[in-house]
CSV table of C-alpha atoms in Angstrom, one decimal:
chain,number,residue,atom,x,y,z
A,75,MET,CA,-14.6,1.6,0.4
A,76,THR,CA,-12.4,-1.1,-1.5
A,77,GLN,CA,-12.2,-1.2,-5.1
A,78,GLU,CA,-10.5,-3.6,-7.3
A,79,THR,CA,-8.7,-4.1,-10.5
A,80,PRO,CA,-10.0,-6.6,-13.0
A,81,LYS,CA,-6.7,-8.7,-12.0
A,82,SER,CA,-7.9,-9.0,-8.3
A,83,ASP,CA,-11.8,-9.4,-9.1
A,84,ALA,CA,-10.7,-12.6,-11.5
A,85,HIS,CA,-8.5,-14.2,-8.9
A,86,SER,CA,-10.4,-13.3,-5.8
A,87,ALA,CA,-13.6,-15.0,-7.3
A,88,ASP,CA,-11.6,-18.3,-7.1
A,89,ASN,CA,-11.7,-18.4,-3.5
A,90,GLY,CA,-14.3,-21.3,-3.9
A,91,VAL,CA,-12.1,-23.4,-5.5
A,92,ASP,CA,-11.4,-27.2,-4.0
A,93,ALA,CA,-7.8,-27.8,-4.6
A,94,ASN,CA,-8.1,-31.4,-4.1
A,95,ALA,CA,-11.3,-32.2,-6.0
A,96,ASP,CA,-10.1,-34.1,-9.5
A,97,ASP,CA,-13.3,-35.3,-11.0
A,98,GLY,CA,-14.6,-32.8,-14.0
A,99,ARG,CA,-11.8,-30.1,-12.2
A,100,ASN,CA,-10.3,-29.0,-15.7
A,101,GLU,CA,-13.8,-28.8,-17.1
A,102,ARG,CA,-15.1,-27.0,-14.7
A,103,HIS,CA,-12.1,-24.7,-14.1
A,104,ARG,CA,-12.3,-24.0,-18.0
A,105,ALA,CA,-16.1,-23.1,-17.8
A,106,ARG,CA,-15.2,-20.8,-14.5
A,107,MET,CA,-12.3,-19.4,-16.6
A,108,VAL,CA,-14.8,-18.6,-19.7
A,109,ARG,CA,-17.0,-16.5,-17.2
A,110,LYS,CA,-14.4,-14.6,-15.8
A,111,LYS,CA,-12.9,-13.4,-18.9
A,112,ALA,CA,-16.4,-12.4,-20.0
A,113,VAL,CA,-16.2,-10.3,-16.6
A,114,VAL,CA,-13.0,-9.1,-16.8
A,115,ASP,CA,-13.4,-8.3,-20.6
A,116,GLU,CA,-16.4,-6.1,-19.7
A,117,LYS,CA,-14.7,-4.4,-17.0
A,118,ILE,CA,-11.7,-3.5,-19.3
A,119,GLU,CA,-14.2,-2.3,-21.9
A,120,LYS,CA,-15.3,0.3,-19.3
A,121,ALA,CA,-12.3,1.6,-18.4
A,122,GLN,CA,-10.7,3.3,-21.4
A,123,ARG,CA,-9.5,6.5,-20.7
A,124,ASP,CA,-5.7,7.3,-20.3
A,125,CYS,CA,-4.7,10.0,-17.9
A,126,GLY,CA,-1.7,10.8,-15.7
A,127,VAL,CA,-2.7,9.3,-12.5
A,128,ILE,CA,-1.8,10.0,-8.8
A,129,VAL,CA,-1.1,7.1,-6.7
A,130,ILE,CA,-0.3,7.0,-2.9
A,131,THR,CA,1.1,4.5,-0.9
A,132,THR,CA,0.8,5.2,2.8
A,133,GLY,CA,0.2,3.3,6.1
A,134,ASN,CA,2.5,1.6,8.5
A,135,GLY,CA,3.4,-1.7,6.6
A,136,LYS,CA,6.7,-2.3,4.5
A,137,GLY,CA,6.6,-1.6,1.0
A,138,LYS,CA,5.6,2.0,0.5
A,139,SER,CA,8.7,3.6,-1.4
A,140,SER,CA,9.6,0.3,-2.7
A,141,SER,CA,6.3,0.2,-4.6
A,142,GLY,CA,7.5,3.8,-5.6
A,143,PHE,CA,10.6,2.5,-7.0
A,144,GLY,CA,9.1,-0.6,-8.7
A,145,MET,CA,7.0,2.1,-10.5
A,146,VAL,CA,10.1,4.1,-11.5
A,147,VAL,CA,11.8,1.1,-13.0
A,148,ARG,CA,8.6,0.3,-14.8
A,149,ALA,CA,8.3,3.6,-16.1
A,150,MET,CA,12.1,3.5,-17.6
A,151,GLY,CA,11.2,0.1,-19.0
A,152,HIS,CA,8.7,1.9,-21.1
A,153,GLY,CA,11.2,4.7,-22.2
A,154,MET,CA,9.6,7.4,-19.9
A,155,LYS,CA,11.6,9.8,-18.3
A,156,THR,CA,11.4,9.9,-14.6
A,157,GLY,CA,12.3,11.9,-11.5
A,158,VAL,CA,12.5,11.2,-8.0
A,159,VAL,CA,12.6,13.5,-5.0
A,160,GLN,CA,13.3,11.9,-1.5
A,161,PHE,CA,12.0,14.0,1.6
A,162,ILE,CA,12.6,13.3,5.2
A,163,LYS,CA,15.6,10.7,4.2
A,164,GLY,CA,19.0,11.5,3.3
A,165,ALA,CA,21.4,10.9,5.5
A,166,ILE,CA,22.5,7.1,4.4
A,167,PRO,CA,22.4,6.4,0.5
A,168,THR,CA,20.3,3.7,0.1
A,169,GLY,CA,20.4,0.9,-2.4
A,170,GLU,CA,17.9,2.8,-4.9
A,171,GLU,CA,19.7,5.8,-4.6
A,172,LYS,CA,22.8,4.1,-5.7
A,173,PHE,CA,21.3,2.3,-8.7
A,174,LEU,CA,19.2,5.0,-10.1
A,175,ARG,CA,22.3,7.2,-9.9
A,176,ARG,CA,23.6,5.2,-12.8
A,177,PHE,CA,21.0,6.5,-15.3
A,178,PRO,CA,21.1,10.3,-15.0
A,179,GLU,CA,19.4,10.5,-18.4
A,180,GLU,CA,16.5,8.4,-17.6
A,181,CYS,CA,16.0,9.5,-13.5
A,182,GLU,CA,16.7,12.6,-12.1
A,183,PHE,CA,17.3,11.9,-8.4
A,184,HIS,CA,17.4,14.2,-5.4
A,185,VAL,CA,17.8,13.5,-2.0
A,186,MET,CA,16.8,16.4,0.4
A,187,GLY,CA,17.1,16.6,3.9
A,188,GLU,CA,19.7,15.2,6.5
A,189,GLY,CA,18.3,12.3,7.7
A,190,TYR,CA,15.1,11.6,9.8
A,191,THR,CA,13.4,14.5,11.3
A,192,TRP,CA,14.3,12.7,15.1
A,193,GLU,CA,18.0,13.0,14.4
A,194,THR,CA,18.3,16.4,13.3
A,195,GLN,CA,16.0,17.7,16.2
A,196,ASP,CA,15.8,21.3,14.6
A,197,ARG,CA,12.4,22.2,13.1
A,198,THR,CA,13.4,25.0,11.4
A,199,ARG,CA,15.9,23.7,9.2
A,200,ASP,CA,14.1,20.5,8.0
A,201,ILE,CA,11.2,22.8,7.0
A,202,ALA,CA,13.9,24.8,4.9
A,203,LYS,CA,15.1,21.7,3.5
A,204,ALA,CA,11.3,20.5,2.8
A,205,GLU,CA,10.7,23.6,1.2
A,206,ALA,CA,13.7,23.0,-1.0
A,207,ALA,CA,12.9,19.7,-1.7
A,208,TRP,CA,9.4,21.0,-3.3
A,209,GLU,CA,10.7,23.6,-5.4
A,210,GLN,CA,12.5,20.3,-7.2
A,211,ALA,CA,9.1,18.7,-7.3
A,212,ARG,CA,7.3,21.5,-8.6
A,213,ARG,CA,9.8,22.0,-11.1
A,214,MET,CA,9.2,18.4,-12.3
A,215,LEU,CA,5.3,19.0,-12.0
A,216,GLN,CA,5.6,22.1,-14.6
A,217,ASP,CA,7.9,19.8,-16.9
A,218,ALA,CA,6.1,17.7,-19.4
A,219,SER,CA,9.3,15.6,-20.2
A,220,PHE,CA,9.1,13.7,-17.1
A,221,GLY,CA,6.6,10.9,-17.5
A,222,LEU,CA,6.4,9.6,-14.2
A,223,VAL,CA,7.5,11.4,-10.8
A,224,LEU,CA,8.2,9.9,-7.4
A,225,PHE,CA,7.8,11.6,-4.0
A,226,ASP,CA,9.1,9.7,-1.6
A,227,GLU,CA,8.3,9.9,2.0
A,228,LEU,CA,6.1,13.6,1.1
A,229,ASN,CA,3.2,12.1,3.5
A,230,ILE,CA,5.9,12.7,6.5
A,231,ALA,CA,6.5,16.5,5.4
A,232,LEU,CA,3.2,16.8,5.1
A,233,LYS,CA,2.1,15.3,8.4
A,234,LEU,CA,5.0,17.2,10.1
A,235,GLY,CA,3.5,20.3,9.0
A,236,TYR,CA,6.6,20.9,7.0
A,237,LEU,CA,4.7,22.0,3.7
A,238,ASP,CA,1.3,22.9,3.1
A,239,VAL,CA,-0.9,20.4,1.7
A,240,ASN,CA,-3.1,23.0,-0.4
A,241,THR,CA,0.0,24.2,-2.2
A,242,VAL,CA,1.0,20.6,-2.7
A,243,ILE,CA,-2.4,19.4,-4.2
A,244,ALA,CA,-2.5,22.8,-6.3
A,245,ASP,CA,0.7,22.3,-7.8
A,246,LEU,CA,-0.1,18.5,-8.5
A,247,GLN,CA,-3.3,19.3,-10.2
A,248,ALA,CA,-1.6,21.8,-12.6
A,249,ARG,CA,0.8,19.2,-14.1
A,250,PRO,CA,0.8,17.8,-17.5
A,251,ASP,CA,-2.3,15.9,-18.2
A,252,MET,CA,-0.2,12.5,-18.8
A,253,GLN,CA,2.2,12.6,-16.2
A,254,HIS,CA,2.2,10.2,-13.3
A,255,VAL,CA,2.9,11.1,-9.4
A,256,VAL,CA,3.4,8.6,-6.7
A,257,ILE,CA,3.6,9.9,-3.4
A,258,THR,CA,4.8,7.5,-0.6
A,259,GLY,CA,4.7,7.9,3.3
A,260,ARG,CA,2.5,6.8,6.2
A,261,GLY,CA,0.0,9.3,7.2
A,262,ALA,CA,-1.1,10.7,3.8
A,263,PRO,CA,-3.3,13.5,4.6
A,264,GLN,CA,-7.1,13.3,3.8
A,265,ALA,CA,-7.2,16.1,1.2
A,266,LEU,CA,-4.4,14.3,-0.6
A,267,ILE,CA,-6.1,11.3,-0.7
A,268,ASP,CA,-9.2,12.9,-1.9
A,269,ALA,CA,-7.0,14.3,-4.8
A,270,ALA,CA,-5.6,10.9,-6.0
A,271,HIS,CA,-6.7,8.4,-8.4
A,272,THR,CA,-5.3,5.1,-6.3
A,273,VAL,CA,-4.6,5.1,-2.9
A,274,THR,CA,-3.0,1.8,-1.1
A,275,ASP,CA,-3.0,1.6,2.8
A,276,MET,CA,0.0,-0.9,3.3
A,277,THR,CA,-1.3,-2.9,6.3
A,278,PRO,CA,1.6,-4.5,8.6
A,279,VAL,CA,0.7,-8.2,9.2
A,280,LYS,CA,4.1,-9.1,10.8
A,281,HIS,CA,7.8,-7.4,10.4
A,282,ALA,CA,11.3,-9.2,10.7
A,283,PHE,CA,12.2,-5.8,13.3
A,284,ALA,CA,10.3,-7.6,15.9
A,285,ASP,CA,12.0,-10.8,15.5
A,286,GLY,CA,15.1,-8.8,16.4
A,287,ILE,CA,16.5,-8.6,12.7
A,288,ARG,CA,17.7,-5.3,11.8
A,289,ALA,CA,17.3,-3.5,8.5
A,290,GLN,CA,18.7,-5.6,5.4
A,291,PRO,CA,20.3,-3.7,2.5
A,292,GLY,CA,18.3,-4.7,-0.4
A,293,VAL,CA,15.1,-5.1,1.3
A,294,GLU,CA,14.4,-2.3,3.6
A,295,MET,CA,17.1,0.2,2.3
B,181,MET,CA,-1.5,-7.9,14.8
B,182,THR,CA,0.2,-5.0,13.6
B,183,GLN,CA,4.0,-4.4,14.1
B,184,GLU,CA,6.2,-1.5,13.3
B,185,THR,CA,9.6,-0.6,12.3
B,186,PRO,CA,11.6,2.1,14.0
B,187,LYS,CA,10.9,4.7,11.2
B,188,SER,CA,7.2,4.0,11.8
B,189,ASP,CA,7.2,4.4,15.7
B,190,ALA,CA,8.9,7.7,15.6
B,191,HIS,CA,6.9,9.1,12.7
B,192,SER,CA,3.3,7.8,13.9
B,193,ALA,CA,4.2,9.3,17.4
B,194,ASP,CA,3.9,12.8,15.9
B,195,ASN,CA,-0.1,12.3,15.5
B,196,GLY,CA,-0.6,14.8,18.2
B,197,VAL,CA,1.4,17.8,16.6
B,198,ASP,CA,-0.9,21.0,15.9
B,199,ALA,CA,0.4,22.4,12.6
B,200,ASN,CA,-0.7,25.9,13.6
B,201,ALA,CA,1.1,26.5,16.7
B,202,ASP,CA,3.7,28.5,16.9
B,203,ASP,CA,4.8,29.9,20.2
B,204,GLY,CA,7.9,27.6,21.7
B,205,ARG,CA,7.0,25.0,18.9
B,206,ASN,CA,10.6,24.7,17.6
B,207,GLU,CA,11.9,23.9,21.3
B,208,ARG,CA,8.8,21.6,21.9
B,209,HIS,CA,9.7,19.8,18.7
B,210,ARG,CA,13.5,19.5,19.7
B,211,ALA,CA,12.3,17.9,23.0
B,212,ARG,CA,10.0,15.6,21.2
B,213,MET,CA,12.6,14.6,18.7
B,214,VAL,CA,15.2,14.0,21.5
B,215,ARG,CA,12.8,11.4,23.2
B,216,LYS,CA,11.8,9.7,19.9
B,217,LYS,CA,15.3,9.5,19.0
B,218,ALA,CA,16.0,7.5,22.4
B,219,VAL,CA,13.3,5.2,21.9
B,220,VAL,CA,13.9,4.5,18.2
B,221,ASP,CA,17.9,3.9,19.3
B,222,GLU,CA,16.8,1.6,21.9
B,223,LYS,CA,14.5,-0.5,19.5
B,224,ILE,CA,17.6,-0.4,16.8
B,225,GLU,CA,19.8,-1.5,19.6
B,226,LYS,CA,17.5,-4.3,20.0
B,227,ALA,CA,17.5,-5.6,16.5
B,228,GLN,CA,21.0,-6.5,15.5
B,229,ARG,CA,20.6,-10.0,14.1
B,230,ASP,CA,21.1,-10.2,10.3
B,231,CYS,CA,19.8,-12.8,8.2
B,232,GLY,CA,17.9,-13.5,5.0
B,233,VAL,CA,14.4,-12.4,5.1
B,234,ILE,CA,11.4,-13.9,3.4
B,235,VAL,CA,8.9,-10.9,2.6
B,236,ILE,CA,5.4,-11.3,1.6
B,237,THR,CA,3.3,-8.7,-0.1
B,238,THR,CA,-0.6,-9.8,-0.5
B,239,GLY,CA,-3.8,-8.1,-0.4
B,240,ASN,CA,-6.0,-6.4,-3.1
B,241,GLY,CA,-4.4,-3.1,-3.3
B,242,LYS,CA,-2.0,-1.9,-5.9
B,243,GLY,CA,1.7,-2.0,-5.1
B,244,LYS,CA,2.4,-5.7,-4.6
B,245,SER,CA,4.6,-6.6,-7.6
B,246,SER,CA,6.2,-3.0,-7.9
B,247,SER,CA,7.2,-3.2,-4.1
B,248,GLY,CA,8.9,-6.6,-5.1
B,249,PHE,CA,10.5,-5.0,-8.1
B,250,GLY,CA,11.6,-2.0,-6.1
B,251,MET,CA,13.5,-4.4,-3.4
B,252,VAL,CA,15.2,-6.0,-6.8
B,253,VAL,CA,16.6,-2.6,-7.8
B,254,ARG,CA,17.5,-1.7,-4.3
B,255,ALA,CA,19.4,-4.9,-4.0
B,256,MET,CA,21.2,-4.2,-7.4
B,257,GLY,CA,22.1,-1.1,-5.8
B,258,HIS,CA,24.1,-2.8,-3.1
B,259,GLY,CA,25.9,-4.6,-5.6
B,260,MET,CA,23.7,-8.2,-5.1
B,261,LYS,CA,23.0,-10.6,-7.9
B,262,THR,CA,19.0,-10.6,-8.3
B,263,GLY,CA,16.7,-13.2,-9.8
B,264,VAL,CA,13.0,-12.9,-11.0
B,265,VAL,CA,10.4,-15.5,-11.5
B,266,GLN,CA,6.9,-14.2,-12.8
B,267,PHE,CA,4.4,-16.7,-12.2
B,268,ILE,CA,0.8,-16.5,-14.0
B,269,LYS,CA,1.9,-13.6,-16.3
B,270,GLY,CA,3.6,-13.6,-19.3
B,271,ALA,CA,1.6,-12.7,-22.3
B,272,ILE,CA,2.6,-9.0,-22.4
B,273,PRO,CA,6.0,-7.4,-22.0
B,274,THR,CA,5.8,-5.2,-18.7
B,275,GLY,CA,8.0,-2.2,-18.3
B,276,GLU,CA,9.8,-4.1,-15.5
B,277,GLU,CA,10.8,-6.9,-17.6
B,278,LYS,CA,12.0,-4.4,-20.5
B,279,PHE,CA,13.9,-2.8,-18.0
B,280,LEU,CA,15.7,-5.8,-16.2
B,281,ARG,CA,16.3,-7.5,-19.0
B,282,ARG,CA,19.0,-4.5,-19.8
B,283,PHE,CA,21.0,-6.1,-16.9
B,284,PRO,CA,21.5,-10.2,-17.4
B,285,GLU,CA,24.6,-10.1,-15.1
B,286,GLU,CA,22.7,-8.9,-12.2
B,287,CYS,CA,19.3,-9.8,-12.7
B,288,GLU,CA,18.5,-13.3,-14.0
B,289,PHE,CA,14.4,-12.7,-15.5
B,290,HIS,CA,12.3,-15.4,-16.2
B,291,VAL,CA,8.7,-15.0,-17.3
B,292,MET,CA,6.5,-18.3,-17.1
B,293,GLY,CA,3.2,-19.2,-18.2
B,294,GLU,CA,0.9,-17.6,-20.9
B,295,GLY,CA,-0.9,-14.8,-19.4
B,296,TYR,CA,-3.8,-14.7,-17.0
B,297,THR,CA,-5.5,-18.2,-16.2
B,298,TRP,CA,-8.8,-16.7,-17.4
B,299,GLU,CA,-6.9,-16.1,-20.6
B,300,THR,CA,-5.5,-19.6,-21.2
B,301,GLN,CA,-8.7,-21.5,-19.8
B,302,ASP,CA,-6.5,-24.5,-19.4
B,303,ARG,CA,-5.6,-25.8,-16.0
B,304,THR,CA,-3.4,-28.6,-16.9
B,305,ARG,CA,-1.5,-26.5,-19.2
B,306,ASP,CA,-1.3,-23.8,-16.1
B,307,ILE,CA,-0.1,-26.4,-13.6
B,308,ALA,CA,2.7,-27.7,-15.9
B,309,LYS,CA,3.7,-23.9,-16.7
B,310,ALA,CA,3.7,-23.2,-12.8
B,311,GLU,CA,5.8,-26.3,-11.9
B,312,ALA,CA,8.6,-25.6,-14.8
B,313,ALA,CA,8.5,-21.7,-12.8
B,314,TRP,CA,9.1,-23.4,-9.7
B,315,GLU,CA,12.0,-25.1,-10.9
B,316,GLN,CA,13.8,-22.2,-12.1
B,317,ALA,CA,12.7,-20.7,-8.3
B,318,ARG,CA,14.1,-23.7,-6.5
B,319,ARG,CA,17.5,-23.5,-8.6
B,320,MET,CA,17.9,-20.0,-7.5
B,321,LEU,CA,17.2,-21.1,-3.9
B,322,GLN,CA,20.0,-23.5,-3.9
B,323,ASP,CA,22.4,-20.9,-5.3
B,324,ALA,CA,24.0,-18.7,-2.7
B,325,SER,CA,25.1,-16.2,-5.3
B,326,PHE,CA,21.6,-15.0,-5.7
B,327,GLY,CA,21.3,-12.2,-2.9
B,328,LEU,CA,17.8,-11.7,-3.4
B,329,VAL,CA,14.9,-13.5,-5.3
B,330,LEU,CA,11.5,-12.3,-6.5
B,331,PHE,CA,8.7,-14.8,-6.9
B,332,ASP,CA,6.3,-12.4,-8.5
B,333,GLU,CA,2.5,-13.7,-8.2
B,334,LEU,CA,3.4,-16.8,-6.5
B,335,ASN,CA,0.7,-16.5,-4.3
B,336,ILE,CA,-1.8,-16.7,-7.0
B,337,ALA,CA,-0.1,-20.1,-8.3
B,338,LEU,CA,-0.5,-21.4,-4.5
B,339,LYS,CA,-4.3,-20.2,-4.1
B,340,LEU,CA,-5.1,-22.0,-7.5
B,341,GLY,CA,-3.6,-25.2,-6.3
B,342,TYR,CA,-1.0,-25.3,-9.1
B,343,LEU,CA,1.7,-25.7,-6.7
B,344,ASP,CA,1.9,-27.4,-3.3
B,345,VAL,CA,2.7,-25.1,-0.8
B,346,ASN,CA,4.4,-27.4,1.6
B,347,THR,CA,7.0,-28.2,-1.0
B,348,VAL,CA,7.3,-24.5,-1.7
B,349,ILE,CA,8.2,-23.6,2.0
B,350,ALA,CA,10.5,-26.5,2.4
B,351,ASP,CA,12.6,-25.4,-0.7
B,352,LEU,CA,12.3,-21.6,0.8
B,353,GLN,CA,13.5,-22.7,4.3
B,354,ALA,CA,16.6,-24.7,2.7
B,355,ARG,CA,17.6,-21.6,1.1
B,356,PRO,CA,21.1,-19.9,2.1
B,357,ASP,CA,21.2,-18.1,5.4
B,358,MET,CA,21.7,-14.7,4.0
B,359,GLN,CA,19.5,-14.9,1.0
B,360,HIS,CA,16.6,-12.7,0.6
B,361,VAL,CA,13.0,-13.7,-1.0
B,362,VAL,CA,10.0,-11.6,-1.6
B,363,ILE,CA,6.8,-13.3,-2.8
B,364,THR,CA,3.8,-11.1,-4.4
B,365,GLY,CA,0.3,-12.0,-5.2
B,366,ARG,CA,-3.2,-11.6,-3.8
B,367,GLY,CA,-4.3,-14.5,-1.3
B,368,ALA,CA,-1.1,-15.9,0.2
B,369,PRO,CA,-1.5,-19.0,1.8
B,370,GLN,CA,-1.6,-18.7,5.9
B,371,ALA,CA,1.1,-21.5,5.8
B,372,LEU,CA,3.4,-19.0,3.8
B,373,ILE,CA,2.5,-16.2,6.1
B,374,ASP,CA,3.4,-18.0,9.0
B,375,ALA,CA,6.9,-18.9,7.5
B,376,ALA,CA,7.4,-15.5,6.3
B,377,HIS,CA,9.5,-12.4,8.4
B,378,THR,CA,7.7,-9.6,7.1
B,379,VAL,CA,4.2,-9.6,5.3
B,380,THR,CA,2.2,-6.8,4.4
B,381,ASP,CA,-1.5,-6.7,3.2
B,382,MET,CA,-1.9,-4.0,1.0
B,383,THR,CA,-5.3,-2.7,1.3
B,384,PRO,CA,-7.0,-1.0,-1.5
B,385,VAL,CA,-8.5,2.6,-0.5
B,386,LYS,CA,-9.3,3.3,-3.9
B,387,HIS,CA,-8.2,2.4,-7.4
B,388,ALA,CA,-8.1,4.5,-10.8
B,389,PHE,CA,-9.6,1.6,-12.9
B,390,ALA,CA,-13.0,2.3,-11.1
B,391,ASP,CA,-13.0,5.8,-12.7
B,392,GLY,CA,-12.9,4.5,-16.0
B,393,ILE,CA,-8.9,4.6,-16.3
B,394,ARG,CA,-7.3,1.8,-17.7
B,395,ALA,CA,-4.1,0.4,-16.5
B,396,GLN,CA,-1.5,2.6,-17.5
B,397,PRO,CA,2.3,1.8,-18.4
B,398,GLY,CA,4.6,2.7,-15.8
B,399,VAL,CA,2.2,2.4,-13.2
B,400,GLU,CA,0.4,-1.0,-13.7
B,401,MET,CA,2.3,-2.7,-16.1
């Protein structure tokens, strides 16, 4: 199933444009754009409901967490209070953490855990850390003053069985009506996908790492 | 072709875990993590080169621009000066624009154009705006003080034929060695994908808009 936003419908309909034709091109362009605008406007008219949405970014490609942090700053731009809980990660302070900790009134930032699970090699400890992280997440989900919350890498904690997906979904569904939640990490469980409004699979086409380029500050961390 | 980062390799190898088994699970987990750590460490050892990377986020799914803005704040967290040029968009101030304009010393923010192309319906004017936007982008690409630059929705300007892809690639390749560039927008041209280091196709699984929920501040804008 693929579904698109009005932005996407309008631009994807433009695939047939011949970039080299000039004769009457401006007029044809204008006529095409008039038709598109009608289509877009109609779709926009049909989508008028407001509600807090659950957004999931999953898949093996680059961009899941960075997209989540982009939404956090977008929300901050609209004056919303935000919250971040980072699951799994934790050993090395990232650029996003350094940046967002500058705004404690606007973004409550928690990093749980002590690094990747293959670094700690201690499942019992990892589970305890994940459960403590979820306590922070649940507290945010019970507090309508948070306009948008990001649970970074939560999917991995679910996939590894560190947290119960049904408990997580129940807490998500009990949140305030207008609160947005962004959940990142590869391997999102199907039950969580079913419970979400917007889900993107970030599919890798290629990655600098395969060319021997290591993770770059500002890009990957 | 799909390629993965060390993070992904390690976690995706965990698919076989049975979340209900308990007997000896901790020990098996530890042994598995020791093996994973060896694999990850070896891959990390092979990727030791630093360079400015070109990252493209494309596809029809949600998350392309937000991922770009996430990388901008990540870079700001590392003390890097950043630049943003937004192509195509421009009619409505977004959350990311409102937020990033608070930090003029850390992020130089330009919004070009006057809204979506199906709103302006004037191709000649759109092209002039895109060319002016690329002049700003080129200036950033010639200035090593910018650690990371984001050209948001550039792919759409290329797809619509507003800018010449070969000119864009030549300017990208002439940039300072350690400067990172993030380019977003659906329909990235193949030549640009070939020139990039990291490319993600953001594949829509589902979108709130299809359920009649309109674009939400903080999430989509």
